[in-house]
Structure formats: structure tokens, C-alpha cells
XYZ file of C-alpha atoms in Angstrom:
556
model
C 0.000 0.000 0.000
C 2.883 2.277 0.856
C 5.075 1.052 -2.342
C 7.328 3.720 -3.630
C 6.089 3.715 -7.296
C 8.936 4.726 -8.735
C 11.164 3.069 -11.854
C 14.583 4.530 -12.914
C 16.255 4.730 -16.176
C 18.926 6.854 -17.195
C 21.524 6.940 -19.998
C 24.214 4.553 -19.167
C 27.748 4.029 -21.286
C 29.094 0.545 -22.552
C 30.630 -1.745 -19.385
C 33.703 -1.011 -21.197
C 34.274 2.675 -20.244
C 33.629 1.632 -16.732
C 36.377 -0.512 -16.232
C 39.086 -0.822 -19.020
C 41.296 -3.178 -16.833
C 38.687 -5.978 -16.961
C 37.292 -7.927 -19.723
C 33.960 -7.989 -22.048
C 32.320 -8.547 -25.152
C 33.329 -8.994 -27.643
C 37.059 -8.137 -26.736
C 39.814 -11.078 -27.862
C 39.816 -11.512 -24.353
C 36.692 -12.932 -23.825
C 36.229 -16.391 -22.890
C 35.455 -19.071 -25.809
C 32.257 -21.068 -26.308
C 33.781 -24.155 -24.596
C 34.819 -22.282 -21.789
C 31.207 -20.959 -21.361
C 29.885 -24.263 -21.810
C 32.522 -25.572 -18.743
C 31.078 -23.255 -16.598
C 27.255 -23.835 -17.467
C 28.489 -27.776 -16.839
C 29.967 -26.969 -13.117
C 26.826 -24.624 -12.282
C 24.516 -28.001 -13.585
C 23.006 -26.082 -16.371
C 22.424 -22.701 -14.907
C 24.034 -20.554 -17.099
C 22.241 -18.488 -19.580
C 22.669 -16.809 -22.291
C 20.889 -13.644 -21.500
C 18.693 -11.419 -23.399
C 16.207 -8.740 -22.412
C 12.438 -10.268 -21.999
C 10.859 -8.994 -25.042
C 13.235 -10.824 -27.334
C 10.855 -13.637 -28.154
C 8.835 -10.740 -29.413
C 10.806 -9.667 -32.243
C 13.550 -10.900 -34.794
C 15.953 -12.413 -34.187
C 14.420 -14.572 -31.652
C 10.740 -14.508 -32.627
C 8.878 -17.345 -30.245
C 5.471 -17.074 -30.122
C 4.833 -18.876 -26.579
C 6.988 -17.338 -25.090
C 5.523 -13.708 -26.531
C 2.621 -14.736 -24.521
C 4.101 -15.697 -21.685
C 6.663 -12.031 -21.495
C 3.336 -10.053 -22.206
C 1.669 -11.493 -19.610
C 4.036 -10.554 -17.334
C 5.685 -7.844 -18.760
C 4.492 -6.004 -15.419
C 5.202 -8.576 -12.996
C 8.715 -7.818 -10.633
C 8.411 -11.067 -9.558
C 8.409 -12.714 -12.860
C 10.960 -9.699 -14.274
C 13.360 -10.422 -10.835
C 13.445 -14.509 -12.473
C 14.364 -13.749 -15.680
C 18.056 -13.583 -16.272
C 18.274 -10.233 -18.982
C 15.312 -8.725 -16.488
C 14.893 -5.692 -14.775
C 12.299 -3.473 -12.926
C 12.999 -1.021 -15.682
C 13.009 -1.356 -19.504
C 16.234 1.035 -19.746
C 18.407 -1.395 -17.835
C 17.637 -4.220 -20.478
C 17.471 -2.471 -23.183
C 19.416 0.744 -23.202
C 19.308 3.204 -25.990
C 17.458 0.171 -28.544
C 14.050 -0.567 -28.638
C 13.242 -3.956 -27.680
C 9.946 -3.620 -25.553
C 6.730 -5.985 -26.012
C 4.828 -3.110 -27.635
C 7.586 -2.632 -30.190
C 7.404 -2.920 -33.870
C 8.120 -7.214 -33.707
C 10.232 -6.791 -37.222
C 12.405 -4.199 -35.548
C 15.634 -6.560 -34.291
C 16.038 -7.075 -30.648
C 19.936 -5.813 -29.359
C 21.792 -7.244 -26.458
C 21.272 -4.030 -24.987
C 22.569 -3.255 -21.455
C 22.072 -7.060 -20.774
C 24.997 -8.931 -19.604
C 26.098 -11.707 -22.421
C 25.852 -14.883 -20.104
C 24.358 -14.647 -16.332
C 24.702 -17.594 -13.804
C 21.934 -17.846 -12.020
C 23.392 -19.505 -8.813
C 21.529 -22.230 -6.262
C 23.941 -22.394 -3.632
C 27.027 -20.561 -2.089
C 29.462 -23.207 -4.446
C 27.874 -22.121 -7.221
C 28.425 -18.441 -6.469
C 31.836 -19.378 -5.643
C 32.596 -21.182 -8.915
C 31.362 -18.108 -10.792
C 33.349 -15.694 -9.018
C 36.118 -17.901 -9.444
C 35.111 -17.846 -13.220
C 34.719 -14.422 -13.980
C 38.281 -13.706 -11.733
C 40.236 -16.055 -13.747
C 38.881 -14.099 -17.059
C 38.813 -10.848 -15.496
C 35.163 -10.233 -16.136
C 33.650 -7.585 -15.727
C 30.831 -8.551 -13.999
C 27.224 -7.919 -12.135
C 25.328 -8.884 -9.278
C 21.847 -9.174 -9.936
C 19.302 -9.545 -7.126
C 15.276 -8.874 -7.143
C 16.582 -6.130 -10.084
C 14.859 -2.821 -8.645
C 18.183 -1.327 -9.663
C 17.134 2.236 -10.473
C 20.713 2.895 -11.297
C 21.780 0.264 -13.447
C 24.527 -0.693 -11.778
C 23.236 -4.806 -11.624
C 23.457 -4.650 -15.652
C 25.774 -3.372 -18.193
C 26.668 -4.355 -22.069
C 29.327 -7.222 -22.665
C 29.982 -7.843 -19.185
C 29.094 -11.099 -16.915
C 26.086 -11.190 -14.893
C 26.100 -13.418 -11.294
C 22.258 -13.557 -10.455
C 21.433 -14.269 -6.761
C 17.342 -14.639 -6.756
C 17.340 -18.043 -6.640
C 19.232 -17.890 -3.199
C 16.054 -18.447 -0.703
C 16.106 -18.818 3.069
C 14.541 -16.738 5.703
C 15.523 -18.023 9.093
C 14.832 -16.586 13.067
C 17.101 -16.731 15.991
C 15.955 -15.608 19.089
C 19.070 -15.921 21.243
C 22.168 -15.356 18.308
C 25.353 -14.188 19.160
C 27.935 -13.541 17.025
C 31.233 -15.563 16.391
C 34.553 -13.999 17.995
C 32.458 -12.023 19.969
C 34.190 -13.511 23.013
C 31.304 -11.958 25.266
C 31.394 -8.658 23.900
C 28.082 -8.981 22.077
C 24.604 -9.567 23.976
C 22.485 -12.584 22.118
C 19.871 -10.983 20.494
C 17.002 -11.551 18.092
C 17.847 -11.644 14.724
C 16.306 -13.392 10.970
C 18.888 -14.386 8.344
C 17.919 -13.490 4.883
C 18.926 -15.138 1.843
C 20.032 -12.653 -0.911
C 16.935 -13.791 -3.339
C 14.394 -12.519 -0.588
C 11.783 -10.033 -1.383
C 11.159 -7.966 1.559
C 7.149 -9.193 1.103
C 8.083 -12.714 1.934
C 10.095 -11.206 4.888
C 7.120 -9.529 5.998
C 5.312 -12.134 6.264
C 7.370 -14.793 7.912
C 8.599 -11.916 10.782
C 4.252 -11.560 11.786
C 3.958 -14.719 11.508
C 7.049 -14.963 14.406
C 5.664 -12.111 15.877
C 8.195 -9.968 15.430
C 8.807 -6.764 13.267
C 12.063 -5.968 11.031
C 13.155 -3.172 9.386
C 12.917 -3.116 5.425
C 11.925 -1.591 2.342
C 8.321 -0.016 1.451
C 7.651 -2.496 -1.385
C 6.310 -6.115 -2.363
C 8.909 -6.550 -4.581
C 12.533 -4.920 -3.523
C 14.807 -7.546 -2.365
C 15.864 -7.682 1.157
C 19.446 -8.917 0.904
C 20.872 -6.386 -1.811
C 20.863 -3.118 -3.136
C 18.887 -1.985 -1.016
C 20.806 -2.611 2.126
C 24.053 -2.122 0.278
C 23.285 1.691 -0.765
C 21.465 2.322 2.841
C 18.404 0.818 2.885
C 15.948 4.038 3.702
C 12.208 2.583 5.509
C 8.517 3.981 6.314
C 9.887 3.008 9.971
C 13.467 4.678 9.562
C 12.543 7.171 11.625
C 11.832 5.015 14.837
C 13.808 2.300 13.695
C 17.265 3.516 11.836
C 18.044 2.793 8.249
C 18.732 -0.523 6.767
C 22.290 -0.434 7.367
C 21.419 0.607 11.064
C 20.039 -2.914 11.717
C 22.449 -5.112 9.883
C 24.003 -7.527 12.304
C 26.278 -9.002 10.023
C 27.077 -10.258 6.120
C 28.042 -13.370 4.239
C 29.299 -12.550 1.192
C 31.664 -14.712 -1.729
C 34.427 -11.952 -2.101
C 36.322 -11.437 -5.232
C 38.908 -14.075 -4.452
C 36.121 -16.343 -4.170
C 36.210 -17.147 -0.495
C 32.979 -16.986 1.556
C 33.745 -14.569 4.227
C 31.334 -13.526 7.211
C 31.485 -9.793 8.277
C 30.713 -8.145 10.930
C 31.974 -5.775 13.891
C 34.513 -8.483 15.207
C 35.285 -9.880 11.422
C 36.104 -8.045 8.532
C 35.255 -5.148 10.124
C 35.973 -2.885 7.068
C 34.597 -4.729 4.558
C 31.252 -4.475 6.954
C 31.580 -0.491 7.556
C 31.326 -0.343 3.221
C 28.961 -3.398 2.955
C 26.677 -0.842 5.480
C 25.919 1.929 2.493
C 28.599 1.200 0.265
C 26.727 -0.407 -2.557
C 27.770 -3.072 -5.173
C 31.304 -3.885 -6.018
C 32.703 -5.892 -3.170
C 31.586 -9.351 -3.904
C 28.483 -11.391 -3.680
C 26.051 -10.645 -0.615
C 24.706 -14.517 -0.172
C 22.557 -13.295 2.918
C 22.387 -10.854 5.299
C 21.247 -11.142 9.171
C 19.201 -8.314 10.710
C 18.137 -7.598 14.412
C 14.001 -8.271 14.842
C 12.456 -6.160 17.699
C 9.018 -6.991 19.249
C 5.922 -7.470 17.196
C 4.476 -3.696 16.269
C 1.182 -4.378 17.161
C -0.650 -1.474 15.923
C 0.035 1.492 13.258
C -2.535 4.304 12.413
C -2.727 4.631 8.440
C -3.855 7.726 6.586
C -4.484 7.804 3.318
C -4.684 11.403 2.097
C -6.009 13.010 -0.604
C -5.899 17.049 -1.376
C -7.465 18.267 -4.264
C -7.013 21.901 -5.881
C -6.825 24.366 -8.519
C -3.554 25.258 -9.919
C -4.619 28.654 -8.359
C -4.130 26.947 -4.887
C -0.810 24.709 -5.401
C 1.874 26.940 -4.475
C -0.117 27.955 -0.906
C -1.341 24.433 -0.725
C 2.143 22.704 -0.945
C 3.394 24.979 1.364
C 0.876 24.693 4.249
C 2.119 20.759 4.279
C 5.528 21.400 3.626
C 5.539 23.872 6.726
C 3.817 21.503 8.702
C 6.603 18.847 8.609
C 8.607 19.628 11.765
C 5.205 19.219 13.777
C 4.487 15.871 11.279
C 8.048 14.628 12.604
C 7.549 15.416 16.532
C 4.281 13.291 16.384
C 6.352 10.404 14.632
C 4.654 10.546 11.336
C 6.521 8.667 8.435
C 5.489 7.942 4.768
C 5.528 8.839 1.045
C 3.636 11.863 -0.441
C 3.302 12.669 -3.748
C 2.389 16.201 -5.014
C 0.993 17.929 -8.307
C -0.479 20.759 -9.460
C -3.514 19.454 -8.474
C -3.808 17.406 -5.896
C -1.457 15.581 -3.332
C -1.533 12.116 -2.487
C 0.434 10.876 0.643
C 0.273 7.625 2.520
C 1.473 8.285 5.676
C 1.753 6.631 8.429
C 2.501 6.234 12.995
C 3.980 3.139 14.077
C 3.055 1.857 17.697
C 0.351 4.239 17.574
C -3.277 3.605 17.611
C -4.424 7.076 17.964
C -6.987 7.971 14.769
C -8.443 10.945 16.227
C -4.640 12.692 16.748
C -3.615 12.024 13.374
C -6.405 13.650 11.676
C -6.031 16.484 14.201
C -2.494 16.972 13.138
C -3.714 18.205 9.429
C -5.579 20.999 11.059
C -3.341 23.718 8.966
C -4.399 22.185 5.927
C -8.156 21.621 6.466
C -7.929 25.107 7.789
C -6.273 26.061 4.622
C -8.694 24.158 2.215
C -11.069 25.972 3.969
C -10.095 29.366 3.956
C -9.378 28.971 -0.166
C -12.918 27.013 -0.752
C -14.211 30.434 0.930
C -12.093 32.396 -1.384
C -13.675 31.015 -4.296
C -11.140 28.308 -5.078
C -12.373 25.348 -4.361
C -9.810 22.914 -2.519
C -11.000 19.833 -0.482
C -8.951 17.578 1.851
C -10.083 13.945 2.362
C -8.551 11.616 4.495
C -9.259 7.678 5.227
C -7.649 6.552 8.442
C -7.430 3.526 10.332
C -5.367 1.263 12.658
C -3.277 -1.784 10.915
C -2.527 -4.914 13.230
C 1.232 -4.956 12.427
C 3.610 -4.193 9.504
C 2.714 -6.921 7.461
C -0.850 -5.614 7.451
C 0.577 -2.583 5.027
C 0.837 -5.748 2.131
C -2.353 -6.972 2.385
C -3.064 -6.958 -1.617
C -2.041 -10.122 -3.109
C 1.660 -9.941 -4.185
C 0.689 -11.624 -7.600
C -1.921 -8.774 -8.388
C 0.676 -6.454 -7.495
C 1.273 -3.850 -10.373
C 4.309 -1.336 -8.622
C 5.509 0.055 -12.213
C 7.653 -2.660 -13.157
C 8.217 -2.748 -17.058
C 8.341 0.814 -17.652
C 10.389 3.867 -17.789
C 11.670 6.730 -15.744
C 14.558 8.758 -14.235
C 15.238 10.224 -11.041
C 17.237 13.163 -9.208
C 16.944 13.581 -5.750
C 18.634 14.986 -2.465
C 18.563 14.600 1.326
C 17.439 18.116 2.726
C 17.197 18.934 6.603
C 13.939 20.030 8.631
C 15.005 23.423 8.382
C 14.262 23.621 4.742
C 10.343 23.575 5.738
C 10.629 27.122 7.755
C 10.631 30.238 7.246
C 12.610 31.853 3.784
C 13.893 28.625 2.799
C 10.359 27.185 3.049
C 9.091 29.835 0.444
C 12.112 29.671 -1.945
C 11.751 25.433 -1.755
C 8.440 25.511 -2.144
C 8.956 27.827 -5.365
C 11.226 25.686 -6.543
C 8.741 22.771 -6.466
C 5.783 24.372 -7.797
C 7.797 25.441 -10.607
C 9.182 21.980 -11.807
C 7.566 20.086 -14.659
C 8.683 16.541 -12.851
C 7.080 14.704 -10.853
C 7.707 14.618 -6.841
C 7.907 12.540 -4.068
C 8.566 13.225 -0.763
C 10.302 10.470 1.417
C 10.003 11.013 5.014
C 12.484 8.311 6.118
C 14.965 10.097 8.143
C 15.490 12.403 11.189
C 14.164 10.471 14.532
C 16.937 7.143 15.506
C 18.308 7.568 11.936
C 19.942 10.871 12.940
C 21.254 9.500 16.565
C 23.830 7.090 14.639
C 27.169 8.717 14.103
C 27.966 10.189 10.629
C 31.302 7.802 9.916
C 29.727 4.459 11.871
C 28.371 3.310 8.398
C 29.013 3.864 4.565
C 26.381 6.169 3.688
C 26.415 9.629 3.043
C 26.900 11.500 6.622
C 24.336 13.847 5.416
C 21.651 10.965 6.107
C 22.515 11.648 10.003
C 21.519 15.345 9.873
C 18.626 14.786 6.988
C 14.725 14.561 7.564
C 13.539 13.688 4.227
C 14.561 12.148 1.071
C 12.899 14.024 -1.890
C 12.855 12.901 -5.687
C 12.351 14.445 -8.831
C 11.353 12.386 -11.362
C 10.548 12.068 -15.036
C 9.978 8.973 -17.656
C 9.312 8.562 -21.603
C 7.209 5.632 -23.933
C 8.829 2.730 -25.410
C 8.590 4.609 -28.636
C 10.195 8.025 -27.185
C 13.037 8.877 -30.000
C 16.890 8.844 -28.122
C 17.184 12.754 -28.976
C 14.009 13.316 -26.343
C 15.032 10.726 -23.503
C 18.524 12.808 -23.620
C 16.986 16.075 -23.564
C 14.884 14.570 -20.548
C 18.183 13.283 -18.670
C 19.964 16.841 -18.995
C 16.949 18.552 -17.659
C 16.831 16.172 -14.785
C 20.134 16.667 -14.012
C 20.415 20.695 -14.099
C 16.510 20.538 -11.917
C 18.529 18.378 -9.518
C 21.736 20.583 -9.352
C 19.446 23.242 -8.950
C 17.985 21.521 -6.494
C 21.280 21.005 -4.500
C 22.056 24.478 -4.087
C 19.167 24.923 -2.241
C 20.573 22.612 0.549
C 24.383 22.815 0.198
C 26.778 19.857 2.136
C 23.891 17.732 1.791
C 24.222 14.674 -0.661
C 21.599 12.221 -2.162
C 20.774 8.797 -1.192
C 22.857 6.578 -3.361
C 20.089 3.869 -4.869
C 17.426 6.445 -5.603
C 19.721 9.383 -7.488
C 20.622 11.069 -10.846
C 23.038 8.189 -12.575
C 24.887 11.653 -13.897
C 25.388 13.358 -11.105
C 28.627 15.539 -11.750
C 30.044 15.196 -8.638
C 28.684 11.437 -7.954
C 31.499 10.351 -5.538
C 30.908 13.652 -3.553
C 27.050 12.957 -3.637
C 26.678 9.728 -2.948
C 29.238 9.013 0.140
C 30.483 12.345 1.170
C 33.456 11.806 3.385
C 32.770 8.385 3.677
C 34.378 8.159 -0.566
C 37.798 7.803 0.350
C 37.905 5.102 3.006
C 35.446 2.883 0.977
C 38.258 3.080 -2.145
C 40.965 2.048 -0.036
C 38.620 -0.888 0.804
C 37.788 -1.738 -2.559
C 41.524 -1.616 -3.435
C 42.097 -4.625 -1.248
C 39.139 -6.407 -1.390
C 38.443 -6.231 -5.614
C 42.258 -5.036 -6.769
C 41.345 -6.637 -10.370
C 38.117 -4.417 -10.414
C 35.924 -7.115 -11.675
C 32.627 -5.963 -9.724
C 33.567 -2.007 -10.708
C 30.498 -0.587 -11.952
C 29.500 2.501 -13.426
C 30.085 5.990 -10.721
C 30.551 2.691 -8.227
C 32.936 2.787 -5.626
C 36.071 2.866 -7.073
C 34.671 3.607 -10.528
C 38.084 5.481 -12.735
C 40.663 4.650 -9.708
């Protein structure tokens, strides 16, 4: 119910720019057929030769069952996060090219942004063997989880893909304690989550142990990998901490192919930049997260404000100025405003209290009120009610479950504090907004526990600890949209964002949800945090093989 809608896709160049030190198609380099077929005989038959999912819909590859069976689905993240050339968005298949189910079928399907051959592993051996693999060749290669990559750093053209969905397992512990702890760590409650996990599934088992975890506002975003890896941002951040906040520890297949366990008495640097550092250490096989008592009761609001365009710029406002009183009463949620209207799903955990949260909006009834009177009609409507326990925010069923998967769209954003929402700044951000022709989305994830953690205790971008919010500006196009448009899209999204970042200066943007051509991406994405993450990757990946596109460690 609370599912950030939202699909990325930005203009990304060939793997081969990103890294010139590794190896990809079709360089001399690149391993033979027999090779291939040696590794598709250790991994029992699960290697692929990848393409994106509408190629049975056009020439080359014309198949008319298995048309069917892509349109079908073509919406489907679950189906998309199975597929090995799929992805929650069409630009991370496809790239530049048109190869999209509605798509003229005689028009020839292109490898894309797909990598050439993906291993879809069932075990930890198998991830080890294609590690192993794509060292030995110096691959460049990608991880590939539950593919709600919005930055396309799990794809890439002529490189090797490693994809982890297959790699089920959600387990609870109610007394764990950690190896080499030697008594320094409490037991605690914890659930181990395989890296093919969707956070739904999570969900789900955690109510039915009656316990709550900490994880991402969708059905479908995968609750071992990218998400935790760039952060992890939640509706119950705020109370809670980010993703990274409640990591307890990591197993991940590093680059030399070892299966390593990491946490704060082993490995202890490769788990600081596993905790916000995103992709390009290794392969995250599961990750272990501390539970905390069954949350037994959150008050949902559904709100809807409609207006005249005559009304937006007052109308925005009043809620935007009413965030620092939102925040003390420990609302968290999603809104999403236009020029005429503004949908939000917000939301109190351990809170029961209906009559306070509709209280809480008094500004803007009083507001909707006072321009009604005024002869522009505005109306606020609200639909409220008390959910048994974070599970009951997924109560449609996941395989009915259309969150935008299939489709098209870029994204700019930045991490702004609560003083943005008072007095001038409030007027000059709120101009800002009113005046963009994207759409918006504003994230409140942060401030609360998520600002008590220290700025350097985890990878992400310090600026999280002194943020509130997490906004986004974003824009998409049509399968048919010509390359000239999407690119004059993408620059206009990026100089709206830079805009956007003087407006808030030393804050950055949250690292899985952000412009792919940010100028300053290293600066934006980690902050301070940039340079001790390189020196990590230095040891941990010296051939560069998991190097991805403004990655860590991207032109070292």
C-alpha cells in the first residue's frame, strides 16, 4: 500500500568505459564457447545466455509462446526479478534500442545493457565457482538480485552477470550471538535473509514470528541487496534507523572467491562499506538483521488534497511547513504532489491514535477551507485507520501487485534537513517545487533514531545523520520516445537536480534512488565516507571485476 512507485532509467555508457582493466564482449579476451559451456556444466546447467524479456517478441528470436508468456508478465517484478536479462525497468535491459513488447516485432532485438551470459546460482558453491570464473577471465561482472536497480549498476553491455534470486532462506534466531564475539556482544534476536528474498516474503514470515524488522516499502525490492548495500531508507526509519542501522552481520563470496562472514569483530571494514557502500565488493549470499518486538498497531492515513492550480503553491506549502510538527508526532510515509492534488500515505507506528492524526492536518483543512471560501475550491479527504502490524501494510495479493515494473523513468533527488520547511527557505523550496515540470515525491524516512547514529559508523552519506527527508524528482518517456528526447529529458533532470542542491548545500543524495549523472557522484553519494570505501575496494576487488558505473572505485 505504501510502495514507492517509482522506476529509474537513465543513460548509461558501454561496461567497457567503466572498467578498461577488466574484460567484455566482444574483446579477444573474452572467454570461448567451450569455456562458457565448462562453466554452465559446473553450475549443472544454470548458465544463460541472456537477453532482455521482449526478445521472443521480435527478430531475431521470434517465439510465439513465449511472446505470450513475457506479455503477460511484462508487469510482474516477480516474474521480471526470475528472468536472467530482467529488470524493474526497460532502460536497464534495453538501453538506448528498442526492444519492448509493444515494439514494432520486425524491428531486431539488441543485447542491450544485458549482460552476455548470467549464472543464475543455487547455492554458495555455485556463487563461488562463478566468481572464481569471472576472476580467472577478469570479467567484468554484475550482481543481480530482485533487479529494482534504479541505477543500473546490476546490468551493463558485454559484461558477466552473477544472479542471486534463486538464493532463498529466511531463518529466526531468538538468542544469536555472534562468532569472535568472546562476550562482547549480547544474544539478540535476529532473521537471516537469503540474498533472493523479497522484503514481502520477509514480511510475512517476521508476523507470523511475531516480530517486526526493518525493510523496504515495497512487495517486490529484495531484502538482501541493493537496497541494504546503498542504505536501505524505511517507512519506519525514523523510529527504527536505516537498513544499514540494523544489519548484524554479512556473508558474502568476495572477489577471491572465499565466503567470508562480516561483521563488527570480522572483517570489520569490509562491513563499515557493505553498510551503504553499494555493489562492487563481492556477492552478498545473505544478510542477518536484528528483529524487535511485534508492532502491534500502526494508524494509516491515506490522504487526498485536491485543488486548482490557483491553490498549489499555498497548498504545498501549508504541508511542507507543517513537517517539523508531522516529525515530533512520529509521522513517516511517502507523499506525492501535483499541481492538483497531493496524495500521501502516511503513516505512525506503535500508535493507535486515529483521532490525533487527523487532528495533526488541522493547517491544511484550515487552509482548504479558507481557499474554498475564497472562491477556489480545494477539499482535503482523508481515510484513516489502525493496521494490526507491519505486514498488514501488504495486504493486496503480491501476484496482483502492479508497482511500475516494465516501464520507464529517471530520477534526481537529495537529502534536505527540517530546516528547509521554515521560514525563507520554506518559500524559496516551495517555489522551486511548484515550478518543476517533474514529478515529486517526498520520502520522510529520516530524522528520529536515523539521525542519533554517528555520521562515519556506516558507509552512507553522513548527510543521512543530519537529513529529515529524502525528496525525488522524477521524469519517464514511452517505449517509442526517440533517443534525442530521452537525452533532452536526462539533462533537464540533471540541471533541476543541481538546482535543487544548491538549495541545501553539504547535503548529498541517497545513493540507490539518485541522478546516474550526477557531476560530482562520488561527492554525492558518500560524502566523506568516498575515500575510506576506495581504499577498501583496493584490497578487497584489486582486479576491479565488480567495478560498476560511478561505483565505488569507478576510474581509480
Amino acid at each position: 500500500m505504501f510502495s514507492l512507485l517509482l522506476n529509474v532509467l537513465v543513460h548509461s555508457p558501454s561496461a567497457s568505459a567503466w572498467n578498461d582493466a577488466t574484460c567484455t564482449f566482444p574483446s579477444p579476451c573474452w572467454p570461448s564457447d567451450n569455456t562458457w559451456k565448462s562453466l554452465n556444466d559446473t553450475l549443472r546447467g544454470s548458465l544463460y545466455r541472456a537477453h532482455p524479456p521482449a526478445a521472443p517478441c521480435h527478430v531475431p528470436y521470434t517465439n510465439e509462446a513465449a511472446c505470450g508468456i513475457a506479455k503477460q508478465n511484462w508487469t510482474s517484478q516477480f516474474w521480471r526479478a526470475q528472468q536472467p536479462g530482467g529488470y524493474q525497468d526497460v532502460a536497464w535491459e534495453n538501453g538506448d534500442s528498442y526492444c519492448n513488447i509493444d515494439n514494432d516485432p520486425n524491428t531486431p532485438c539488441a543485447q542491450g545493457l544485458v549482460p552476455q551470459y548470467v549464472a543464475k546460482v543455487q547455492n554458495v558453491d555455485d556463487v563461488k565457482a562463478a566468481v572464481n570464473f569471472a576472476r580467472q577471465h577478469k570479467l567484468n561482472t554484475r550482481v543481480k538480485g530482485a533487479s529494482h536497480d534504479y541505477l543500473g549498476r546490476s546490468s551493463g553491455n558485454g559484461t558477466f552477470g552473477i544472479s542471486t534470486i534463486d538464493l532463498k532462506g529466511i531463518r529466526f534466531e531468538d538468542n544469536f550471538t555472534l562468532n569472535h564475539a568472546s562476550g562482547r556482544s549480547a544474544a539478540q534476536s535476529v532473521v537471516h535473509v537469503g540474498a533472493g528474498e523479497h522484503w514481502y516474503y520477509v514480511y510475512k514470515a517476521a508476523d507470523a514470528h511475531n516480530v517486526s524488522v526493518v525493510g523496504g516499502s515495497s512487495y517486490t525490492v529484495g531484502a538482501a541487496g541493493g537496497w541494504v548495500l546503498g542504505g536501505g531508507h524505511s517507512a519506519l526509519s525514523p523510529q527504527y534507523g536505516l537498513g544499514v542501522d540494523n544489519v548484524i552481520q554479512f556473508e558474502i563470496v568476495t572477489p577471491d572467491g572465499k565466503l567470508r562472514t562480516a561483521n563488527h569483530y570480522e572483517n570489520k571494514d569490509l562491513f563499515w562499506a557493505l553498510r551503504g557502500g553499494g555493489p562492487g565488493f563481492g556477492v552478498v549470499t545473505k544478510v542477518t538483521y536484528k528483529t524487535y518486538p511485534a508492532i502491534t498497531a500502526i494508524t494509516s492515513l491515506l490522504l487526498n488534497v485536491t485543488y486548482t492550480n490557483a491553490s498549489y503553491h499555498g497548498a504545498l506549502k501549508t504541508f511542507l511547513s507543517m513537517q517539523p510538527d508531522l516529525a515530533a508526532h512520529n509521522f513517516s510515509g511517502y507523499t506525492y504532489p501535483s499541481n492538483t492534488n497531493l496524495l500521501g500515505g502516511i503513516l505512525v507506528a506503535n500508535s493507535a491514535d486515529v483521532g490525533g492524526a487527523n487532528a495533526t492536518l488541522k493547517p491544511l483543512f484550515d487552509f482548504a477551507e479558507a481557499e474554498t471560501k475564497a472562491g477556489r475550491p480545494m477539499l482535503v479527504q482523508t481515510i484513516v485507520s489502525v493496521l494490526p502490524s507491519v505486514f498488514g501494510m501488504f495486504s493486496a495479493d503480491p501476484a496482483t501487485v502492479d508497482e511500475g515494473s516494465g516501464s520507464a523513468a529517471i530520477l534526481g533527488s537529495r537529502l534536505v534537513p527540517m530546516e528547509i520547511f521554515k521560514g525563507a527557505r520554506l518559500e524559496a523550496f516551495t517555489t522551486f517545487l511548484v515550478k518543476q515540470p517533474f514529478s515529486i515525491t517526498l520520502l520522510h524516512v529520516a530524522g528520529g533514531k536515523v539521525n542519533t547514529v554517528s555520521p562515519s559508523a556506516t558507509a552512507v552519506n553522513p548527510s543521512w545523520r543530519r537529513a529529515s527527508h529524502h525528496i525525488i524528482l522524477a521524469t519517464g518517456w514511452g517505449t517509442n520516445t526517440t533517443f534525442a528526447l530521452r537525452n533532452v529529458l536526462r539533462k533537464g533532470l540533471t540541471q533541476a537536480t543541481q538546482t535543487f542542491a544548491d538549495l541545501v548545500p553539504g547535503f548529498g543524495a541517497y545513493a540507490n534512488e539518485a541522478d546516474i549523472n550526477e557531476p560530482k557522484w562520488s561527492e554525492t553519494f558518500w560524502g566523506s565516507n568516498y575515500p575510506r570505501l576506495v581504499s577498501i575496494k583496493r584490497d578487497i576487488d584489486p582486479l576491479g571485476i565488480f567495478t560498476c558505473y560511478h561505483c565505488v572505485g569507478y576510474q581509480d
